[in-house]
Short mmCIF file of C-alpha atoms and ligand atoms in Angstrom, two decimals:
data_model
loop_
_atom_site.label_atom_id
_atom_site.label_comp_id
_atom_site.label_asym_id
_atom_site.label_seq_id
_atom_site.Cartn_x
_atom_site.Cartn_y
_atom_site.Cartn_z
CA UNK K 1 103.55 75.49 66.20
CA UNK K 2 102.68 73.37 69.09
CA UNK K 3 104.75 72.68 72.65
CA UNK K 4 104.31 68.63 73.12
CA UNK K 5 105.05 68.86 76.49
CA UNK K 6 102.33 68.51 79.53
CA UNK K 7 101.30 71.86 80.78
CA UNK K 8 99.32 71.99 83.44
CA UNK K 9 97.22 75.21 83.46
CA UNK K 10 96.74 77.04 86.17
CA UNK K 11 93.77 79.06 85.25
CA UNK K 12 91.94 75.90 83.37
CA UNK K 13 88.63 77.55 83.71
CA UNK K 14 89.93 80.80 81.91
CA UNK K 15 89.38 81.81 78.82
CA UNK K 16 90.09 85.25 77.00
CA UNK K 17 88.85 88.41 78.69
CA UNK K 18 85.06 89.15 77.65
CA UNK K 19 86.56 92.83 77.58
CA UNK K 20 88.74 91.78 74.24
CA UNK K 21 86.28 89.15 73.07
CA UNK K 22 83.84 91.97 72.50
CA UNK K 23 85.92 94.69 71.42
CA UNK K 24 87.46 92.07 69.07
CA UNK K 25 83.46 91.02 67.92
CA UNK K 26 82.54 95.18 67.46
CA UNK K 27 85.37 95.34 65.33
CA UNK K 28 84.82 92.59 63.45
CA UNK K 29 80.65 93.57 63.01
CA UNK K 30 81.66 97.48 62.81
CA UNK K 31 79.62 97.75 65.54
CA UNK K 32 79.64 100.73 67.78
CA UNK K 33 82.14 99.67 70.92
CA UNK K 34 80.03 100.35 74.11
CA UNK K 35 81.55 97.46 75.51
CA UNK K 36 85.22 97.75 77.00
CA UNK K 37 85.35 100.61 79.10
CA UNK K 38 87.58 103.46 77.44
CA UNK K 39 86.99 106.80 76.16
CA UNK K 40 86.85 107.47 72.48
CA UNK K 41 87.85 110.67 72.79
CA UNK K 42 91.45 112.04 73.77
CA UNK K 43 93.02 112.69 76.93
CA UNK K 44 94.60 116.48 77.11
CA UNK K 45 97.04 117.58 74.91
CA UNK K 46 99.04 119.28 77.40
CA UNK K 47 99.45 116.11 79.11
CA UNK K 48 100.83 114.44 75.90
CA UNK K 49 103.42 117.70 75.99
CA UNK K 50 104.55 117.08 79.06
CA UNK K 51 105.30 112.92 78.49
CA UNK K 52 106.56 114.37 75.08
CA UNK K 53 109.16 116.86 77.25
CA UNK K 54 109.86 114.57 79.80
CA UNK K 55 111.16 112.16 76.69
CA UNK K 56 113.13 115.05 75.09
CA UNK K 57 114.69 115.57 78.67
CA UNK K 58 115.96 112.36 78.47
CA UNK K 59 114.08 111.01 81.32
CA UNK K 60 113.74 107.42 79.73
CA UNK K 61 115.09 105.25 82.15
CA UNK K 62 113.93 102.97 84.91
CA UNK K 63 111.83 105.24 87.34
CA UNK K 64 112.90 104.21 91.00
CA UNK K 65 111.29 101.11 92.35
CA UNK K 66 108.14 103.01 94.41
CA UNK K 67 107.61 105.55 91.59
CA UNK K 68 109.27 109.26 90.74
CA UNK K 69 109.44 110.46 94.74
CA UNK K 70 107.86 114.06 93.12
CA UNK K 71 104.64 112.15 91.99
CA UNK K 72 104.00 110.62 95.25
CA UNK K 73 104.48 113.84 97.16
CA UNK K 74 102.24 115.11 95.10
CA UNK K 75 99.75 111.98 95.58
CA UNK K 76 99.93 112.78 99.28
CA UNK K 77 99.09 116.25 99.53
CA UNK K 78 95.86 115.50 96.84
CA UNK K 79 94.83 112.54 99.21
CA UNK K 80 94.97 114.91 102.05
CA UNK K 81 93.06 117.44 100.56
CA UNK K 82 90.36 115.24 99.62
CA UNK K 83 90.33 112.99 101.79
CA UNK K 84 91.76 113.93 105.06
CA UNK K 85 94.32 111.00 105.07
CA UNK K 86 98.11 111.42 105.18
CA UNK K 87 100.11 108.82 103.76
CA UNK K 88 104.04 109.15 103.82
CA UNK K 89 105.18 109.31 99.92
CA UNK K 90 108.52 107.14 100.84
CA UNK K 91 106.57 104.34 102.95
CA UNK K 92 102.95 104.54 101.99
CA UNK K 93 102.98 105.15 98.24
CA UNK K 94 103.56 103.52 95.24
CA UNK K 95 103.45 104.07 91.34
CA UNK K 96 102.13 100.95 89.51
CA UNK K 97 101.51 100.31 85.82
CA UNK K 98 98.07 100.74 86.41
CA UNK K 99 95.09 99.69 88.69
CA UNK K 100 95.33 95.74 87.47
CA UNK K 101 98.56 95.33 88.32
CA UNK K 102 98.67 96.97 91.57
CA UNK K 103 95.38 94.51 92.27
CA UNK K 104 97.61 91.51 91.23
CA UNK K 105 100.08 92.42 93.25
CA UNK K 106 98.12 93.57 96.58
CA UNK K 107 96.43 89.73 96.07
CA UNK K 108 99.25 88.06 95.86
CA UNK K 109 101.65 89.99 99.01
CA UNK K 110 98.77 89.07 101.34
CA UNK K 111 96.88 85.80 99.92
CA UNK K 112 98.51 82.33 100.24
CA UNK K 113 97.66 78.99 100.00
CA UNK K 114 94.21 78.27 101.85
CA UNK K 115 93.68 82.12 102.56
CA UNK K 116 90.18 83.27 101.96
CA UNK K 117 89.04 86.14 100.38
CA UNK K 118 85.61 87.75 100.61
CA UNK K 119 84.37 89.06 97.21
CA UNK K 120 81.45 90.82 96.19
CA UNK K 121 79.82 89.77 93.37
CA UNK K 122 79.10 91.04 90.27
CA UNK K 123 82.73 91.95 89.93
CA UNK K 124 86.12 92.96 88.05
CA UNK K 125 87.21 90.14 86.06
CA UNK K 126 90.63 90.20 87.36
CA UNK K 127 89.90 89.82 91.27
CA UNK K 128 89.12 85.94 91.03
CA UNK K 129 91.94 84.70 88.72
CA UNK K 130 94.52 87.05 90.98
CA UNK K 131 93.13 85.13 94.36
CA UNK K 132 93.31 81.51 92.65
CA UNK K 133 96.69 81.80 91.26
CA UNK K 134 98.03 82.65 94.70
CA UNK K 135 96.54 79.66 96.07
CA UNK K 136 93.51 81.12 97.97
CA UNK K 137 89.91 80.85 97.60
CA UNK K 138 87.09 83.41 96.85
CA UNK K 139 84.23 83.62 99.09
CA UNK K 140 81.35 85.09 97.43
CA UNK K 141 78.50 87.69 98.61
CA UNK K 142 76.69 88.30 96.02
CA UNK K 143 75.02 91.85 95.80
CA UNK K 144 71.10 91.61 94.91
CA UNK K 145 69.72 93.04 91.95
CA UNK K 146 68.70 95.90 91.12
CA UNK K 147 70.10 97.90 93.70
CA UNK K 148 72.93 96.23 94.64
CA UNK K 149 73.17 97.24 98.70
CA UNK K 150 75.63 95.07 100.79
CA UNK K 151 73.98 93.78 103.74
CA UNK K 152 76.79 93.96 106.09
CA UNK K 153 75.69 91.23 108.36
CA UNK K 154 75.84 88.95 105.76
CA UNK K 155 79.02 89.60 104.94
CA UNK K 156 80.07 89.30 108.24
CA UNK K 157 79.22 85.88 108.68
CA UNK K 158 81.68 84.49 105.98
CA UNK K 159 84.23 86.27 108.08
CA UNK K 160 86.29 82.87 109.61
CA UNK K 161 89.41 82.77 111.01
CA UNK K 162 90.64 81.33 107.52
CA UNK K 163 89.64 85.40 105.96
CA UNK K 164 92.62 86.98 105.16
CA UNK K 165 91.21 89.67 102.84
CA UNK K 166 88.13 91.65 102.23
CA UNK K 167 87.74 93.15 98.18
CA UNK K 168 85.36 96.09 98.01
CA UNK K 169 84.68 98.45 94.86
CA UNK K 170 83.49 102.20 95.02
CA UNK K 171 82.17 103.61 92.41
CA UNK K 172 81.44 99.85 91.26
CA UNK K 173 82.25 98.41 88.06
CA UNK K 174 80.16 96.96 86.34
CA UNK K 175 76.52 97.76 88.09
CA UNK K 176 77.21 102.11 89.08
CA UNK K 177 76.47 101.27 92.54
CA UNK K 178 78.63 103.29 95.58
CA UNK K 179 78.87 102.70 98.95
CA UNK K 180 78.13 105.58 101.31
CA UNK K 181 80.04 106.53 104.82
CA UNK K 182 77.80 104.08 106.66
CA UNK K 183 78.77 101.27 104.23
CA UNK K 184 82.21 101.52 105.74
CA UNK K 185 81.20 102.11 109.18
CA UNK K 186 79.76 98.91 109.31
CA UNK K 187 82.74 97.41 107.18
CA UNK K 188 85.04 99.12 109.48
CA UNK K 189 83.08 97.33 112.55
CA UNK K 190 82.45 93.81 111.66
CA UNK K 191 86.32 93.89 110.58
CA UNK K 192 87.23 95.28 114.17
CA UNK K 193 89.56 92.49 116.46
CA UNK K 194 90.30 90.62 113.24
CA UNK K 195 93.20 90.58 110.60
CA UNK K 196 91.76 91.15 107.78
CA UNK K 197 92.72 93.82 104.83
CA UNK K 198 90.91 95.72 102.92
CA UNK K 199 91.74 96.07 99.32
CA UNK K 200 89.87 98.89 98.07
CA UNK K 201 89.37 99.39 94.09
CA UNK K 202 88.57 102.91 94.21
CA UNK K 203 89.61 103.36 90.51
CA UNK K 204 86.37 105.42 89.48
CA UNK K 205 86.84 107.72 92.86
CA UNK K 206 86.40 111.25 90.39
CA UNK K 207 83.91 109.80 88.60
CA UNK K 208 80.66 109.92 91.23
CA UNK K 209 77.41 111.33 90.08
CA UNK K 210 74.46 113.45 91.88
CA UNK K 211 77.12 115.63 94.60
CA UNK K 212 77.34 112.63 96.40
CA UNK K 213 81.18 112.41 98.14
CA UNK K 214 83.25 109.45 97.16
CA UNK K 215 83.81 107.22 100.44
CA UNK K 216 87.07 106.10 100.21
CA UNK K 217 88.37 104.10 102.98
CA UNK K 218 91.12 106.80 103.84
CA UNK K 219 88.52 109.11 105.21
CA UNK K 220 88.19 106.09 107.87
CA UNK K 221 90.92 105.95 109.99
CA UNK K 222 90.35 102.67 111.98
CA UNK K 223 89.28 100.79 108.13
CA UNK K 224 92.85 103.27 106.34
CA UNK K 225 94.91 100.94 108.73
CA UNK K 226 94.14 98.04 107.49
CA UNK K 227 93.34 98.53 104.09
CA UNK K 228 95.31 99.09 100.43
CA UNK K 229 93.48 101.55 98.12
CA UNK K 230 93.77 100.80 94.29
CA UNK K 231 93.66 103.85 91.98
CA UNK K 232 94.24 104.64 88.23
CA UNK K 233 95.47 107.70 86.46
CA UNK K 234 93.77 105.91 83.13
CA UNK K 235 90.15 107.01 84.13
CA UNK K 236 90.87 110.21 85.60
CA UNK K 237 93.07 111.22 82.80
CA UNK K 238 91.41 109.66 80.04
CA UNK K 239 94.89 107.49 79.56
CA UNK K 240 93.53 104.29 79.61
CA UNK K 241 95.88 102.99 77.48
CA UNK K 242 99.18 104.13 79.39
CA UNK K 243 98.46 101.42 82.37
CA UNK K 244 99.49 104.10 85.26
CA UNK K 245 97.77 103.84 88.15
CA UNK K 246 99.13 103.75 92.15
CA UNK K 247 98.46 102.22 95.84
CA UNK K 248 98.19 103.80 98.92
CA UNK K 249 98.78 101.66 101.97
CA UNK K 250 100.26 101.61 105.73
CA UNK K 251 103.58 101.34 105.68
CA UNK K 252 103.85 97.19 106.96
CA UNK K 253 101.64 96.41 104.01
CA UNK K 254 103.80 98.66 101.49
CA UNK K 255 106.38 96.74 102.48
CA UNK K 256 105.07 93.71 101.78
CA UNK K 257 103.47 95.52 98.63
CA UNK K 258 106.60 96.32 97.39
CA UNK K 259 108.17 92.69 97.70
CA UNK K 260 106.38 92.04 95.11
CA UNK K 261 105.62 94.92 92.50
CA UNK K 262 109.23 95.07 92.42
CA UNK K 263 109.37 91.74 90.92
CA UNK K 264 106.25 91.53 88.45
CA UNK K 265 107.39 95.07 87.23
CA UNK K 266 109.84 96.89 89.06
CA UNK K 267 108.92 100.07 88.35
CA UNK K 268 106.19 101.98 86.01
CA UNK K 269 106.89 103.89 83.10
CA UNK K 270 109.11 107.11 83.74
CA UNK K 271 108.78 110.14 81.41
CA UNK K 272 104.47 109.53 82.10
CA UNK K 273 105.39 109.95 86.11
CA UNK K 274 106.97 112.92 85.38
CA UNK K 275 104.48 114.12 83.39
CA UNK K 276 101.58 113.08 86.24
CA UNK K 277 103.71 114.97 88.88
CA UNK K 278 103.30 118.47 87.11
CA UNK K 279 99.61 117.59 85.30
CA UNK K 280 98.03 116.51 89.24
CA UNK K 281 98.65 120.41 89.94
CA UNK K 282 95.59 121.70 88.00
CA UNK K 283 92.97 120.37 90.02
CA UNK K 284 90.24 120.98 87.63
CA UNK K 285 91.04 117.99 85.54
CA UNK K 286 89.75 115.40 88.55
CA UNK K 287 87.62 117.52 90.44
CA UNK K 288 85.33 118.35 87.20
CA UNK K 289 85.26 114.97 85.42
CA UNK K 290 82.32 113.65 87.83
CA UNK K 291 80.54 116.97 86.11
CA UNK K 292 81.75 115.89 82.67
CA UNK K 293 80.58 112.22 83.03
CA UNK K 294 77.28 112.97 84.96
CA UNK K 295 76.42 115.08 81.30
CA UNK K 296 77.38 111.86 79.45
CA UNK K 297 75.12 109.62 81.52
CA UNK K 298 72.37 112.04 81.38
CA UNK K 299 72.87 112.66 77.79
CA UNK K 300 73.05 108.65 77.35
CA UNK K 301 69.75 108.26 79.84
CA UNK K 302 67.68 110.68 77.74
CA UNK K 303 68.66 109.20 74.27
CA UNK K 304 67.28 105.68 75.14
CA UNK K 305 64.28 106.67 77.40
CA UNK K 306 61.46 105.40 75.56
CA UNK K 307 63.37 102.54 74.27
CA UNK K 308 62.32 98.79 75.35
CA UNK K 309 65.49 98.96 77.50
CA UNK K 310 65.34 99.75 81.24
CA UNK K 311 67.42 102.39 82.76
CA UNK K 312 69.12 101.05 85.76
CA UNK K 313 70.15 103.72 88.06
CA UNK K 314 73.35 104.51 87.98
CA UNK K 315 75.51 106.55 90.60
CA UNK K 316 79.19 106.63 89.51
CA UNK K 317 81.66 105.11 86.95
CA UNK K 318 81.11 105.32 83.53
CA UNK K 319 78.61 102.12 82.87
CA UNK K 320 74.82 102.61 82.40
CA UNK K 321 72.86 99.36 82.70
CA UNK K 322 70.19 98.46 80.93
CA UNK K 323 67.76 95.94 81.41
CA UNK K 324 66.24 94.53 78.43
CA UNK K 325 63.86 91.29 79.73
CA UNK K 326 60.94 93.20 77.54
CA UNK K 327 62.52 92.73 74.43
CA UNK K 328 64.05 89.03 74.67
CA UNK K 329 64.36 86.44 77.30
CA UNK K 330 67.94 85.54 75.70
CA UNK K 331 70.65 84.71 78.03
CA UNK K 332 72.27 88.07 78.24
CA UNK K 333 75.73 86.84 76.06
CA UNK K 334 73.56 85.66 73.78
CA UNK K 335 71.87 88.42 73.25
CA UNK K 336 75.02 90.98 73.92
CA UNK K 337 76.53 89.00 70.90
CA UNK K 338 73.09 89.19 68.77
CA UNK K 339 72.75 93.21 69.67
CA UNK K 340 76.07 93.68 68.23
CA UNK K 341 75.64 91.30 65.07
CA UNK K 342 71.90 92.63 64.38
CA UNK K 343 71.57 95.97 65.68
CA UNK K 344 75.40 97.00 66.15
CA UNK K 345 76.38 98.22 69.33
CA UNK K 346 78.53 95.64 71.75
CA UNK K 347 78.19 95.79 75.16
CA UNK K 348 79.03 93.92 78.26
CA UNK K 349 76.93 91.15 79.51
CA UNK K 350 76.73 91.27 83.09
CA UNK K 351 76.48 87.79 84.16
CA UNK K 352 80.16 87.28 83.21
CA UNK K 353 81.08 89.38 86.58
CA UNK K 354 79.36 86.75 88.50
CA UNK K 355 81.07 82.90 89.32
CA UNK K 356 77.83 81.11 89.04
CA UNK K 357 76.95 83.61 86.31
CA UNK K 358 73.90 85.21 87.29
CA UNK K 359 71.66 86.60 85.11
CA UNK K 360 69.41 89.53 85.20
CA UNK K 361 69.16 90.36 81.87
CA UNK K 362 71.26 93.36 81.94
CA UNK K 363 73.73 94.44 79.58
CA UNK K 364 76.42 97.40 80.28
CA UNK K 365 77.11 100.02 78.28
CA UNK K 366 80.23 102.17 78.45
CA UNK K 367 79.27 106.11 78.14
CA UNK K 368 82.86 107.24 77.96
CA UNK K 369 82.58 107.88 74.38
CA UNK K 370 81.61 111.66 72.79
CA UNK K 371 78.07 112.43 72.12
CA UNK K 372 78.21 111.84 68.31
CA UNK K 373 78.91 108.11 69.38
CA UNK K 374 76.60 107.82 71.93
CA UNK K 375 73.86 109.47 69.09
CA UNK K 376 74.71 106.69 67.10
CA UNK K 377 74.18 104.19 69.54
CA UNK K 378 70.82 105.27 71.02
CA UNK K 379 69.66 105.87 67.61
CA UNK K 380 70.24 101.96 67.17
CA UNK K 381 68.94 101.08 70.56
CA UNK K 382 65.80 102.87 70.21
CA UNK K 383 64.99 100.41 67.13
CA UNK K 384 65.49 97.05 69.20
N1 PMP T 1 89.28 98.03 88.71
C1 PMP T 1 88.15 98.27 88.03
C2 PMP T 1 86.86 98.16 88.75
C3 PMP T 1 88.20 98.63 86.69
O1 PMP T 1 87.07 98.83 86.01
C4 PMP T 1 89.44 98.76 86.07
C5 PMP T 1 89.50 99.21 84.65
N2 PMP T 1 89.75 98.22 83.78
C6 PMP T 1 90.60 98.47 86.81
C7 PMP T 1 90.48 98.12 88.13
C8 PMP T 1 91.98 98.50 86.22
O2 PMP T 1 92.48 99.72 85.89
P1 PMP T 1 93.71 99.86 84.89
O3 PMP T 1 93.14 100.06 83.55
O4 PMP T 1 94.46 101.03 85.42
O5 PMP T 1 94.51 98.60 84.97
N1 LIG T 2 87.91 98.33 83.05
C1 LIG T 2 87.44 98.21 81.71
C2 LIG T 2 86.10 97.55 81.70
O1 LIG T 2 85.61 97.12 82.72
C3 LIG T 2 88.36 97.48 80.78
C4 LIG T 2 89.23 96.47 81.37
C5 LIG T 2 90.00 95.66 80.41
O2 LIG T 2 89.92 95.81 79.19
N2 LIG T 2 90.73 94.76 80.93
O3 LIG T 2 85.51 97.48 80.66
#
C-alpha cells in the first residue's frame, strides 16, 4: 500500500534506530546481542507478583495524570535519602512511561522555535530528533576521546542569549564516563544569572562503578532549581521492557512538564506503579546493582584482556568500549556489521551518537547479559 499524497517529513534525515537495526541484524546472523542495551536475564520475580496482584486487584485503569500519588511519595523520601533533595510528590513528581518519553516531553515543554540547546556529544539517539521536532536547534560540544572530560569553559561559550536548555548525562551512555561534584559546580556557575534548564538523564544513577557517588544535580541546590532529572525504573529493575521511568522537577517546570505528558500519554501504566510503590521499599535492589554490574564489567574486562581489542575505561552504565584500530581500520559500522556477520557478536558503533559522526574506532558492548553470554562473546572476541 502506498499514501499518494505529499508528506513532508519532519525528521528527513532519520532513519530507523541503530538500536533495532542491530538487534534486528543479531537476530538475523544468530549473533550474540551485545548491542541494544537490555539485560538477558530476568528482573525479580517478586516484582512480577506484585504487577500480577495489582492486576488481580483490579487496578487496571488509567493511573492519575502525575502517577499513583503512593509511588511518588515514595520517590521523594528515596531522593531524600540519597540525595539530600526534597521534592513535593503532588508538584515536583511525575510517573512517565519511561526515561524516553519523559526526555520528549521535558524537550518539547521548554524548547520552541529558534531555542537552542547545548548537547554533548557522543549522545542518546533520542536527544537530537526531540530538539528538532520542537523547532529548536542543537548546539554541539563534543566530548574528546578517550576520556571524555567536559571542559566547562568551552561549554560556556556556546551559552547565548538564544540557550534555552543545557542536556547533560551521568553515568553516560554510550562512552561510561561520569561527571563528578566539580563537574556540576562549574555547570552550576557558568549557568548562574541565566535562564537556562538543565535536563539531566540520570537514567544509569544505581549503576556507578569503583565507590564513586553518583552526582546528580539534586545534591546541588542552586543547579536542582533549574534543572529536570530523567530517571528509569527499566535499568534499575531490570524492566526494560515495561517503559516506566519518572521526572523530578521544581514545581513551575512540572507544570509546564505536565502540559504536555498529559497529552503524549496521559498517564503511565497502573497495576506496574503499584507494584513500584511497594518493590522501592527493599532498598537492596538499587543500592546493590552498582555491585552486581561492577562484577559484570570486571568479569567482561578480564574475558577480553589479551584480545586485539582495547579496554576503554569505563566508570558507570552498563557499556564497555572497546577500541579495535589494531585489528582493522574499518569505519566502525562497517566493521560493527562485519563483527556480527563474521565473528557473531553485534554491538554498537559509536560514531552514530555523534552528528558529524565521529569516529574513533570504538564499538560498545552491552554487559547486561549473564556470564554464560558474556563467555560466549569473549570467547568470539578473543579470535578477531
Ligand atoms: N537515556 C539514556 C542515556 C538511555 O540509555 C536510555 C535507555 N534506552 C534512556 C534514556 C531511556 O530509558 P527508557 O528505556 O526508560 O525509555
Ligand atoms: N538505551 C538502550 C541503548 O542505548 C536502548 C535504547 C533503545 O533501544 N531505544 O542501547
Amino acid at each position: 500500500m502506498n499514501f499518494s499524497g505529499a508528506i513532508k517529513s519532519k525528521l528527513p534525515g532519520v532513519g530507523t534506530t541503530i538500536f533495532s537495526i542491530m538487534t534486528a541484524h543479531a537476530n538475523e546472523q544468530k549473533a550474540i546481542n551485545l548491542a541494544q542495551g537490555f539485560p538477558d536475564f530476568n528482573c525479580n520475580p517478586d516484582l512480577v507478583k506484585l504487577v500480577n496482584s495489582a492486576m488481580k486487584k483490579g487496578l487496571n485503569q488509567y493511573a492519575p495524570m502525575p502517577g499513583v500519588l503512593s509511588l511518588r511519595e515514595k520517590i521523594a523520601a528515596k531522593t531524600e535519602d540519597l540525595y539530600g533533595a526534597i521534592y513535593n510528590p503532588e508538584t515536583e513528581i511525575t510517573i512517565t512511561p519511561g526515561g524516553t518519553h519523559a526526555l520528549y516531553a521535558a524537550i518539547s515543554a521548554i524548547v520552541g522555535e529558534g531555542d537552542e540547546v547545548i548537547v554533548l556529544e557522543p549522545c542518546y539517539d533520542s536527544y537530537i530528533p526531540a530538539i528538532e521536532l520542537n523547532g529548536g536547534r542543537p548546539i554541539f560540544y563534543e566530548l574528546k576521546y578517550p576520556d571524555f572530560k567536559v571542559d566547562w569553559n568551552e561549554v560556556k561559550k556556546l551559552i547565548n542569549f538564544k540557550t534555552r536548555m543545557v542536556i547533560i548525562n551521568t553515568p553516560h551512555n554510550p562512552t561510561g564516563a561520569v561527571l563528578e561534584a566539580d563537574d556540576m559546580l562549574q555547570l552550576q556557575k557558568i549557568l548562574d544569572n541565566t535562564d537556562v534548564v538543565v535536563l539531566s538523564d540520570e537514567v544509569y544513577e544505581h549503576i556507578i562503578f569503583d565507590n564513586v557517588q553518583h552526582q546528580s544535580v539534586a545534591r546541588f541546590p542552586k543547579l536542582a532549581e533549574r534543572s529536570i532529572i530523567v530517571s528509569s525504573f527499566g535499568k534499575t529493575y531490570h524492566t526494560t521492557g515495561w517503559k516506566m521511568g519518572y521526572v523530578l522537577a521544581p514545581a513551575d517546570i512540572t507544570k509546564e512538564f505536565r502540559k504536555v505528558h498529559q497529552f503524549i500519554a496521559f498517564s503511565a501504566n497502573t497495576p506496574i506503579q503499584h507494584a513500584l510503590a511497594e518493590f522501592i521499599d527493599q532498598k537492596q535492589h538499587y543500592l546493590e546493582l552498582s555491585a552486581f554490574y561492577q562484577e559484570k564489567r570486571d568479569y567482561f574486562q578480564k574475558l577480553v584482556a589479551g584480545s586485539n581489542f582495547k579496554i576503554l575505561p569505563c566508570k558507570g552504565s552498563y557499556f564497555q568500549m572497546l577500541n579495535y584500530a589494531k585489528i582493522t581500520q574499518e569505519r566502525d559500522i562497517d566493521f560493527a556489521i562485519r563483527l556480527t556477520k563474521e565473528f557473531k557478536v553485534a554491538s554498537i558503533p559509536t560514531s552514530v551518537f555523534y552528528k558529524m559522526k565521529t569516529d574513533n574506532n570504538v564499538l560498545r558492548f552491552c554487559f547486561a547479559k549473564s556470564n554464560e553470554t558474556l563467555e560466549k562473546a569473549a570467547e568470539k572476541l578473543m579470535k578477531v
